mmCIF file of C-alpha atoms in Angstrom:
data_model
loop_
_atom_site.group_PDB
_atom_site.id
_atom_site.type_symbol
_atom_site.label_atom_id
_atom_site.label_comp_id
_atom_site.label_asym_id
_atom_site.label_seq_id
_atom_site.Cartn_x
_atom_site.Cartn_y
_atom_site.Cartn_z
ATOM 1 C CA MET A 6 90.565 132.303 80.424
ATOM 2 C CA SER A 7 93.198 129.500 80.585
ATOM 3 C CA THR A 8 92.544 126.387 82.878
ATOM 4 C CA VAL A 9 93.994 123.331 84.429
ATOM 5 C CA GLN A 10 93.853 120.219 82.079
ATOM 6 C CA VAL A 11 93.984 117.138 83.845
ATOM 7 C CA TYR A 12 93.679 113.530 83.349
ATOM 8 C CA LEU A 13 91.917 111.146 85.611
ATOM 9 C CA PHE A 14 93.267 107.404 85.420
ATOM 10 C CA THR A 15 91.188 105.010 86.537
ATOM 11 C CA SER A 16 91.339 100.929 86.225
ATOM 12 C CA LYS A 17 88.816 97.575 87.130
ATOM 13 C CA SER A 18 90.301 97.798 90.738
ATOM 14 C CA THR A 19 89.065 101.567 90.971
ATOM 15 C CA HIS A 20 85.844 101.922 92.994
ATOM 16 C CA ARG A 21 83.034 104.223 91.230
ATOM 17 C CA ASP A 22 82.741 106.109 94.697
ATOM 18 C CA GLN A 23 86.450 107.171 94.541
ATOM 19 C CA ILE A 24 85.944 108.335 90.974
ATOM 20 C CA LYS A 25 82.901 110.201 91.878
ATOM 21 C CA GLN A 26 84.555 111.617 94.900
ATOM 22 C CA LEU A 27 86.985 112.891 92.966
ATOM 23 C CA GLN A 28 84.896 114.338 90.411
ATOM 24 C CA GLN A 29 82.894 116.262 92.940
ATOM 25 C CA ARG A 30 85.950 117.475 94.496
ATOM 26 C CA LEU A 31 87.504 118.828 91.480
ATOM 27 C CA GLU A 32 83.950 120.220 90.560
ATOM 28 C CA ALA A 33 83.793 122.183 93.833
ATOM 29 C CA LEU A 34 87.288 123.450 93.175
ATOM 30 C CA GLY A 35 86.188 125.179 89.899
ATOM 31 C CA CYS A 36 87.442 122.440 87.218
ATOM 32 C CA PRO A 37 85.400 122.807 84.355
ATOM 33 C CA LYS A 38 84.255 119.161 82.770
ATOM 34 C CA GLU A 39 85.752 119.792 79.637
ATOM 35 C CA ALA A 40 89.215 120.065 81.417
ATOM 36 C CA LEU A 41 89.015 116.548 82.803
ATOM 37 C CA GLN A 42 89.574 113.635 80.951
ATOM 38 C CA ILE A 43 88.809 110.071 82.405
ATOM 39 C CA VAL A 44 91.189 107.456 81.170
ATOM 40 C CA ASP A 45 90.903 103.675 81.534
ATOM 41 C CA VAL A 46 94.800 102.177 81.770
ATOM 42 C CA SER A 47 93.185 98.970 80.155
ATOM 43 C CA GLU A 48 92.155 101.032 77.205
ATOM 44 C CA GLN A 49 94.893 103.548 76.828
ATOM 45 C CA PRO A 50 97.914 101.756 78.319
ATOM 46 C CA TYR A 51 100.560 103.732 76.416
ATOM 47 C CA LEU A 52 99.131 107.054 77.449
ATOM 48 C CA ALA A 53 99.478 105.695 81.090
ATOM 49 C CA GLU A 54 102.855 104.817 80.548
ATOM 50 C CA ARG A 55 103.805 107.972 78.905
ATOM 51 C CA LEU A 56 102.444 110.275 81.756
ATOM 52 C CA ARG A 57 104.187 107.893 84.396
ATOM 53 C CA VAL A 58 101.138 106.536 85.866
ATOM 54 C CA VAL A 59 101.795 103.412 88.162
ATOM 55 C CA ALA A 60 98.849 103.492 90.257
ATOM 56 C CA THR A 61 95.096 104.188 89.853
ATOM 57 C CA PRO A 62 93.282 106.251 90.897
ATOM 58 C CA ALA A 63 95.760 109.005 89.787
ATOM 59 C CA LEU A 64 95.254 112.494 88.653
ATOM 60 C CA VAL A 65 97.834 113.773 86.141
ATOM 61 C CA LYS A 66 98.244 117.728 85.583
ATOM 62 C CA ALA A 67 99.063 117.498 81.854
ATOM 63 C CA TYR A 68 99.094 121.584 81.508
ATOM 64 C CA PRO A 69 100.371 123.849 82.488
ATOM 65 C CA GLU A 70 103.938 122.175 82.427
ATOM 66 C CA PRO A 71 105.701 120.789 84.253
ATOM 67 C CA ARG A 72 103.344 117.312 84.411
ATOM 68 C CA GLN A 73 102.503 116.418 87.953
ATOM 69 C CA VAL A 74 101.021 113.081 89.065
ATOM 70 C CA LEU A 75 99.034 112.814 92.156
ATOM 71 C CA ALA A 76 98.047 109.039 93.526
ATOM 72 C CA GLY A 77 97.898 107.365 97.026
ATOM 73 C CA LYS A 78 95.515 106.919 100.146
ATOM 74 C CA ASP A 79 95.380 110.822 100.519
ATOM 75 C CA LEU A 80 94.743 111.835 96.975
ATOM 76 C CA LEU A 81 91.712 114.098 97.993
ATOM 77 C CA GLU A 82 94.126 115.828 100.286
ATOM 78 C CA GLN A 83 96.593 116.331 97.642
ATOM 79 C CA VAL A 84 94.209 117.754 95.391
ATOM 80 C CA ASP A 85 92.905 120.405 97.768
ATOM 81 C CA TYR A 86 96.565 121.207 98.207
ATOM 82 C CA TRP A 87 97.748 121.535 94.616
ATOM 83 C CA TRP A 88 94.594 122.632 92.697
ATOM 84 C CA PRO A 89 94.678 126.528 93.590
ATOM 85 C CA ARG A 90 98.498 126.411 92.875
ATOM 86 C CA TRP A 91 97.739 124.549 89.519
ATOM 87 C CA GLN A 92 95.204 127.371 88.779
ATOM 88 C CA THR A 93 97.435 130.192 89.447
ATOM 89 C CA GLU A 94 100.080 128.774 87.203
ATOM 90 C CA ALA A 95 97.345 128.346 84.290
ATOM 91 C CA GLU A 96 96.555 131.927 84.831
ATOM 92 C CA ALA A 97 99.906 133.054 84.624
ATOM 93 C CA ASN A 98 100.673 131.092 81.447
ATOM 94 C CA GLY A 99 97.865 132.666 79.819
ATOM 95 C CA GLN A 100 98.144 129.869 76.803
ATOM 96 C CA PRO A 101 95.404 127.749 75.936
ATOM 97 C CA PRO A 102 95.669 123.886 76.850
ATOM 98 C CA PRO A 103 97.003 121.682 74.176
ATOM 99 C CA ALA A 104 94.901 119.143 72.613
ATOM 100 C CA VAL A 105 94.422 115.651 74.059
ATOM 101 C CA THR A 106 96.852 113.090 72.869
ATOM 102 C CA SER A 107 95.284 110.109 71.160
ATOM 103 C CA PRO A 108 96.220 106.612 72.128
ATOM 104 C CA ASP A 109 98.058 106.151 68.797
ATOM 105 C CA VAL A 110 100.021 109.204 69.078
ATOM 106 C CA ALA A 111 100.901 108.366 72.629
ATOM 107 C CA ARG A 112 102.076 104.946 71.610
ATOM 108 C CA LEU A 113 104.641 106.615 69.026
ATOM 109 C CA GLU A 114 105.739 108.908 71.199
ATOM 110 C CA GLU A 115 106.465 106.394 73.604
ATOM 111 C CA GLU A 116 108.207 104.228 71.230
ATOM 112 C CA LEU A 117 110.397 107.263 70.544
ATOM 113 C CA ALA A 118 111.074 108.038 74.040
ATOM 114 C CA ARG A 119 112.215 104.670 74.666
ATOM 115 C CA ALA A 120 114.660 104.860 71.679
ATOM 116 C CA GLN A 121 115.908 108.169 72.988
ATOM 117 C CA LEU A 122 116.633 106.675 76.303
ATOM 118 C CA THR A 123 118.656 103.927 75.223
ATOM 119 C CA ILE A 124 120.631 106.392 73.158
ATOM 120 C CA ARG A 125 121.066 108.340 76.590
ATOM 121 C CA GLN A 126 121.817 105.213 78.280
ATOM 122 C CA LEU A 127 124.682 104.035 76.030
ATOM 123 C CA THR A 128 126.077 107.787 76.282
ATOM 124 C CA ALA A 129 126.027 107.776 79.995
ATOM 125 C CA GLN A 130 127.720 104.471 80.274
ATOM 126 C CA VAL A 131 130.691 105.780 78.414
ATOM 127 C CA ASP A 132 130.904 109.006 80.826
ATOM 128 C CA PHE A 133 130.119 107.089 83.647
ATOM 129 C CA ARG A 134 132.984 104.119 83.489
ATOM 130 C CA ASN A 135 135.773 106.116 84.887
ATOM 131 C CA GLN A 136 133.542 106.980 88.174
ATOM 132 C CA VAL A 137 132.139 103.107 88.737
ATOM 133 C CA ILE A 138 135.053 102.534 91.057
ATOM 134 C CA GLU A 139 134.614 105.541 93.315
ATOM 135 C CA MET A 140 131.242 104.857 93.484
ATOM 136 C CA LEU A 141 131.245 101.570 94.617
ATOM 137 C CA ALA A 142 133.898 102.425 97.344
ATOM 138 C CA HIS A 143 131.400 105.209 98.402
ATOM 139 C CA ASP A 144 128.879 102.570 98.911
ATOM 140 C CA LEU A 145 130.963 100.774 101.035
ATOM 141 C CA ARG A 146 130.388 103.256 103.936
ATOM 142 C CA ASN A 147 126.735 102.100 104.393
ATOM 143 C CA PRO A 148 127.528 98.512 105.511
ATOM 144 C CA LEU A 149 130.556 99.699 107.322
ATOM 145 C CA THR A 150 128.725 102.360 109.370
ATOM 146 C CA ALA A 151 125.858 99.447 110.303
ATOM 147 C CA VAL A 152 128.644 96.920 111.511
ATOM 148 C CA SER A 153 130.384 99.891 113.386
ATOM 149 C CA ILE A 154 127.042 100.734 115.356
ATOM 150 C CA ALA A 155 126.248 97.341 116.070
ATOM 151 C CA LEU A 156 129.717 96.755 117.582
ATOM 152 C CA GLU A 157 129.455 99.991 119.564
ATOM 153 C CA THR A 158 126.131 98.934 120.945
ATOM 154 C CA LEU A 159 127.493 95.483 122.025
ATOM 155 C CA GLU A 160 130.249 97.422 123.797
ATOM 156 C CA MET A 161 128.190 99.987 125.555
ATOM 157 C CA ALA A 162 125.336 97.684 126.795
ATOM 158 C CA PRO A 163 127.164 94.654 127.361
ATOM 159 C CA GLN A 164 124.323 93.989 130.302
ATOM 160 C CA ARG A 165 121.684 93.547 127.403
ATOM 161 C CA GLN A 166 122.444 90.213 126.318
ATOM 162 C CA GLU A 167 119.020 89.793 124.557
ATOM 163 C CA LEU A 168 120.316 92.117 121.935
ATOM 164 C CA ALA A 169 123.472 90.163 121.056
ATOM 165 C CA PRO A 170 122.265 87.679 118.918
ATOM 166 C CA GLN A 171 120.293 90.387 116.667
ATOM 167 C CA LEU A 172 123.416 92.560 116.514
ATOM 168 C CA ILE A 173 125.693 89.817 115.553
ATOM 169 C CA GLN A 174 123.418 88.583 112.881
ATOM 170 C CA GLN A 175 122.991 92.220 111.574
ATOM 171 C CA ALA A 176 126.845 92.565 111.507
ATOM 172 C CA ARG A 177 127.109 89.381 109.703
ATOM 173 C CA ASN A 178 124.800 90.316 107.144
ATOM 174 C CA GLN A 179 126.639 93.621 106.449
ATOM 175 C CA VAL A 180 129.960 91.628 106.377
ATOM 176 C CA LYS A 181 128.431 89.537 103.676
ATOM 177 C CA THR A 182 127.333 92.711 101.793
ATOM 178 C CA LEU A 183 130.744 93.966 101.738
ATOM 179 C CA ASP A 184 132.469 90.768 100.379
ATOM 180 C CA ARG A 185 130.030 91.184 97.403
ATOM 181 C CA MET A 186 130.776 94.805 96.833
ATOM 182 C CA ILE A 187 134.599 94.393 96.914
ATOM 183 C CA THR A 188 134.094 91.646 94.522
ATOM 184 C CA SER A 189 132.362 94.022 91.997
ATOM 185 C CA ILE A 190 135.032 96.570 92.481
ATOM 186 C CA LEU A 191 137.788 93.850 91.662
ATOM 187 C CA GLN A 192 135.642 92.851 88.589
ATOM 188 C CA VAL A 193 135.285 96.193 87.201
ATOM 189 C CA SER A 194 138.854 97.116 87.676
ATOM 190 C CA ARG A 195 139.640 94.197 85.483
ATOM 191 C CA ASN A 196 136.853 94.704 82.912
ATOM 192 C CA GLN A 197 135.902 98.109 82.409
ATOM 193 C CA GLN A 198 133.504 97.068 79.753
ATOM 194 C CA LYS A 199 131.078 95.455 82.372
ATOM 195 C CA VAL A 200 130.400 98.650 84.277
ATOM 196 C CA LEU A 201 126.986 97.752 85.659
ATOM 197 C CA GLN A 202 126.276 94.055 85.152
ATOM 198 C CA LEU A 203 122.695 93.180 86.280
ATOM 199 C CA ASN A 204 121.237 89.938 86.928
ATOM 200 C CA PRO A 205 117.432 90.503 86.441
ATOM 201 C CA GLN A 206 114.855 88.017 87.644
ATOM 202 C CA ALA A 207 111.575 87.595 89.569
ATOM 203 C CA VAL A 208 112.129 89.439 92.844
ATOM 204 C CA GLN A 209 109.279 89.565 95.856
ATOM 205 C CA LEU A 210 109.764 93.284 96.270
ATOM 206 C CA PRO A 211 108.003 93.417 99.972
ATOM 207 C CA GLU A 212 110.870 90.740 100.907
ATOM 208 C CA VAL A 213 113.653 93.142 99.941
ATOM 209 C CA ILE A 214 112.092 96.096 101.340
ATOM 210 C CA GLN A 215 111.846 94.377 104.623
ATOM 211 C CA GLN A 216 115.207 93.023 104.674
ATOM 212 C CA VAL A 217 116.849 96.472 103.955
ATOM 213 C CA ALA A 218 114.344 98.120 106.713
ATOM 214 C CA GLN A 219 115.732 95.456 109.261
ATOM 215 C CA SER A 220 119.011 96.146 108.409
ATOM 216 C CA PHE A 221 118.585 99.708 109.276
ATOM 217 C CA GLN A 222 116.961 99.211 112.616
ATOM 218 C CA THR A 223 120.106 99.442 115.010
ATOM 219 C CA LEU A 224 120.914 103.219 113.176
ATOM 220 C CA LEU A 225 117.355 104.157 113.289
ATOM 221 C CA ALA A 226 117.279 103.554 116.749
ATOM 222 C CA SER A 227 120.410 105.309 117.302
ATOM 223 C CA ARG A 228 118.887 108.433 115.933
ATOM 224 C CA GLN A 229 115.293 107.975 117.297
ATOM 225 C CA HIS A 230 113.810 107.665 113.757
ATOM 226 C CA THR A 231 110.507 106.053 113.197
ATOM 227 C CA LEU A 232 110.454 103.689 110.173
ATOM 228 C CA GLN A 233 107.076 103.146 108.561
ATOM 229 C CA VAL A 234 106.778 100.452 105.982
ATOM 230 C CA ASP A 235 103.666 100.651 103.777
ATOM 231 C CA ILE A 236 103.451 97.907 100.977
ATOM 232 C CA ALA A 237 100.278 97.846 98.883
ATOM 233 C CA GLU A 238 99.022 94.310 98.658
ATOM 234 C CA PRO A 239 99.018 92.494 96.526
ATOM 235 C CA CYS A 240 102.328 93.380 95.381
ATOM 236 C CA PRO A 241 103.354 91.953 91.883
ATOM 237 C CA LEU A 242 106.846 90.522 91.222
ATOM 238 C CA VAL A 243 109.172 92.867 89.741
ATOM 239 C CA PHE A 244 111.869 92.295 87.410
ATOM 240 C CA ALA A 245 115.150 93.339 88.909
ATOM 241 C CA ASP A 246 118.747 92.484 90.045
ATOM 242 C CA PRO A 247 118.053 91.969 93.675
ATOM 243 C CA ASP A 248 121.587 93.088 95.093
ATOM 244 C CA ALA A 249 121.273 96.413 92.782
ATOM 245 C CA LEU A 250 117.570 96.993 94.101
ATOM 246 C CA ARG A 251 119.163 96.543 97.716
ATOM 247 C CA ARG A 252 121.675 99.232 96.804
ATOM 248 C CA VAL A 253 119.082 101.587 95.875
ATOM 249 C CA LEU A 254 117.212 101.325 98.840
ATOM 250 C CA ASN A 255 120.299 101.346 101.152
ATOM 251 C CA ASN A 256 121.384 104.307 99.617
ATOM 252 C CA LEU A 257 117.806 106.178 100.011
ATOM 253 C CA LEU A 258 117.421 105.308 103.430
ATOM 254 C CA ASP A 259 121.091 106.417 104.423
ATOM 255 C CA ASN A 260 120.504 109.368 102.984
ATOM 256 C CA ALA A 261 116.784 109.863 104.588
ATOM 257 C CA CYS A 262 118.467 109.149 108.096
ATOM 258 C CA LYS A 263 121.279 111.688 107.533
ATOM 259 C CA TYR A 264 118.694 114.525 106.842
ATOM 260 C CA THR A 265 115.973 113.575 109.129
ATOM 261 C CA PRO A 266 116.365 115.289 112.376
ATOM 262 C CA PRO A 267 116.536 113.178 115.642
ATOM 263 C CA GLY A 268 112.835 111.558 116.505
ATOM 264 C CA GLY A 269 111.910 112.373 112.856
ATOM 265 C CA GLN A 270 109.766 110.131 110.700
ATOM 266 C CA ILE A 271 111.079 108.103 107.511
ATOM 267 C CA SER A 272 108.847 105.790 105.327
ATOM 268 C CA ILE A 273 108.891 103.176 102.773
ATOM 269 C CA SER A 274 105.869 102.655 100.722
ATOM 270 C CA THR A 275 104.730 101.088 97.323
ATOM 271 C CA LEU A 276 102.108 101.796 94.798
ATOM 272 C CA HIS A 277 100.975 99.954 91.788
ATOM 273 C CA SER A 278 97.640 98.817 89.787
ATOM 274 C CA THR A 279 98.999 98.674 86.303
ATOM 275 C CA THR A 280 100.825 95.769 84.599
ATOM 276 C CA LEU A 281 103.512 98.018 83.691
ATOM 277 C CA LYS A 282 105.523 99.600 86.735
ATOM 278 C CA VAL A 283 105.740 99.270 90.443
ATOM 279 C CA GLN A 284 106.537 102.687 92.109
ATOM 280 C CA VAL A 285 108.515 102.842 95.591
ATOM 281 C CA THR A 286 108.829 105.941 97.453
ATOM 282 C CA VAL A 287 111.198 106.641 100.351
ATOM 283 C CA ALA A 288 110.294 109.669 102.288
ATOM 284 C CA ASP A 289 111.648 111.696 105.033
ATOM 285 C CA ASN A 290 110.377 114.814 107.234
ATOM 286 C CA GLY A 291 113.859 116.609 106.723
ATOM 287 C CA PRO A 292 114.396 120.219 105.748
ATOM 288 C CA GLY A 293 113.778 119.389 101.960
ATOM 289 C CA ILE A 294 115.731 119.953 99.303
ATOM 290 C CA PRO A 295 115.404 123.386 96.928
ATOM 291 C CA LEU A 296 113.857 123.254 93.492
ATOM 292 C CA THR A 297 117.125 124.252 91.936
ATOM 293 C CA ASP A 298 118.945 121.196 93.382
ATOM 294 C CA GLN A 299 116.477 118.674 92.678
ATOM 295 C CA GLU A 300 117.822 117.361 89.481
ATOM 296 C CA ARG A 301 121.543 118.256 90.360
ATOM 297 C CA ILE A 302 121.582 115.865 93.262
ATOM 298 C CA PHE A 303 121.417 112.922 90.936
ATOM 299 C CA ASP A 304 124.776 114.185 89.142
ATOM 300 C CA PRO A 305 127.788 112.264 90.458
ATOM 301 C CA SER A 306 129.959 115.899 90.548
ATOM 302 C CA THR A 307 127.356 117.390 92.787
ATOM 303 C CA ARG A 308 127.789 117.087 96.541
ATOM 304 C CA LEU A 309 125.033 119.139 98.852
ATOM 305 C CA ALA A 310 125.682 119.339 102.357
ATOM 306 C CA ASN A 311 123.067 118.146 104.786
ATOM 307 C CA HIS A 312 121.298 119.841 107.428
ATOM 308 C CA ASN A 313 124.248 119.377 109.856
ATOM 309 C CA GLN A 314 126.550 121.044 107.022
ATOM 310 C CA GLU A 315 128.519 117.558 107.413
ATOM 311 C CA PRO A 316 130.194 116.933 103.963
ATOM 312 C CA SER A 317 128.819 113.455 103.439
ATOM 313 C CA GLY A 318 125.631 114.736 102.075
ATOM 314 C CA TYR A 319 123.874 113.735 98.696
ATOM 315 C CA GLY A 320 126.239 112.830 96.054
ATOM 316 C CA LEU A 321 127.816 109.599 94.333
ATOM 317 C CA GLY A 322 124.913 107.457 95.955
ATOM 318 C CA LEU A 323 122.476 109.070 94.250
ATOM 319 C CA ALA A 324 124.092 108.783 90.806
ATOM 320 C CA VAL A 325 124.528 105.218 91.439
ATOM 321 C CA CYS A 326 120.496 104.768 92.059
ATOM 322 C CA ARG A 327 120.189 106.696 88.792
ATOM 323 C CA GLN A 328 122.241 104.463 86.937
ATOM 324 C CA ILE A 329 120.665 101.308 88.473
ATOM 325 C CA ILE A 330 117.202 102.425 87.918
ATOM 326 C CA GLN A 331 117.593 103.449 84.396
ATOM 327 C CA ALA A 332 119.337 99.963 83.684
ATOM 328 C CA HIS A 333 116.099 98.516 84.669
ATOM 329 C CA TYR A 334 114.087 100.828 82.349
ATOM 330 C CA GLY A 335 112.860 102.696 85.173
ATOM 331 C CA ARG A 336 113.031 106.199 86.593
ATOM 332 C CA ILE A 337 114.028 107.999 89.633
ATOM 333 C CA TRP A 338 113.035 111.386 90.800
ATOM 334 C CA VAL A 339 112.667 113.421 93.847
ATOM 335 C CA GLU A 340 109.462 115.676 94.901
ATOM 336 C CA SER A 341 110.384 118.028 97.950
ATOM 337 C CA GLU A 342 109.532 121.640 99.286
ATOM 338 C CA PRO A 343 111.826 123.406 101.848
ATOM 339 C CA GLY A 344 110.614 122.396 105.399
ATOM 340 C CA ARG A 345 108.218 119.807 104.166
ATOM 341 C CA GLY A 346 110.852 116.873 103.638
ATOM 342 C CA SER A 347 111.648 114.823 100.759
ATOM 343 C CA ARG A 348 110.065 111.942 98.652
ATOM 344 C CA PHE A 349 112.258 109.930 96.543
ATOM 345 C CA HIS A 350 110.533 107.655 93.987
ATOM 346 C CA PHE A 351 111.437 105.199 91.687
ATOM 347 C CA THR A 352 109.910 102.556 89.367
ATOM 348 C CA LEU A 353 110.611 98.957 88.510
ATOM 349 C CA PRO A 354 108.949 97.058 85.768
ATOM 350 C CA VAL A 355 106.501 94.244 86.590
ATOM 351 C CA TYR A 356 107.932 90.720 86.220
ATOM 352 C CA ARG A 357 106.007 89.050 83.141
ATOM 353 C CA PRO A 358 106.515 85.186 82.849
#
């Protein structure tokens, strides 16, 4: 009988009680002991990197494919939800699980994967060059929308003078963003070889997230959206270009606002406990994205209508996000089910002095 093969990743920061609870829950769900491999990320960092583990404790389903990573505060609840589905997939597959990957093999596979990623990035840059100006122009809509909403709010509520300083400051910040983006468009048009110039540096991720979240307050209020920011502490410095990082967060939040119904919830959260990556998640409780479209939405030639059937749905913005994150040697992807909302994840490297 085929069974699910899982890795349970731990670290020094993982409490023994957490590991014990997870083992007991898996045993209660029918997971045999030989199907569970407990891995310390400090002893097998390459395996953790290869399996995209950015926080502990984390449970990774290695078999059956596709691979899936569970982590977060509600890990036990996630296990309860996913384990019966994983078992059904394993039984339908009917093949024995593969042998456990050794640390040396994992390291070599990781080096090969990095080389292949570099080749793909260079190839993608050639194809991407002719689309850059259009993508940058697309990004201009986000700050323009924010400025427009701030001005409309001032016009519609002249008696609310206490809001004026905040709205004016938001408008000024967005105008500065517009100026930087227009400069980027002019630079790209003059020198197409410098398609995606980044200035990576040590960045305080919580500070950037809070700045972006604050810039969306007027738009969120106009649509009765609730935004929750959950940043794991302590959060390490990340090695990133701060302006490019803001573009990614702006695009993801803008899409979340488009797809979330009035009165809905949006969240930004982070996960980390290894010295390799930090994961950022932007989630909403909108209509979700069909499985067949979850990879296509990162293609610059794909534009999906949103829940209001407006033509401005997913499109160039996510293609820009993927290019930026890949240039940071990170990864961006989406997890979604129709009717259960969407969770966009991306990873950034931890800054190493």
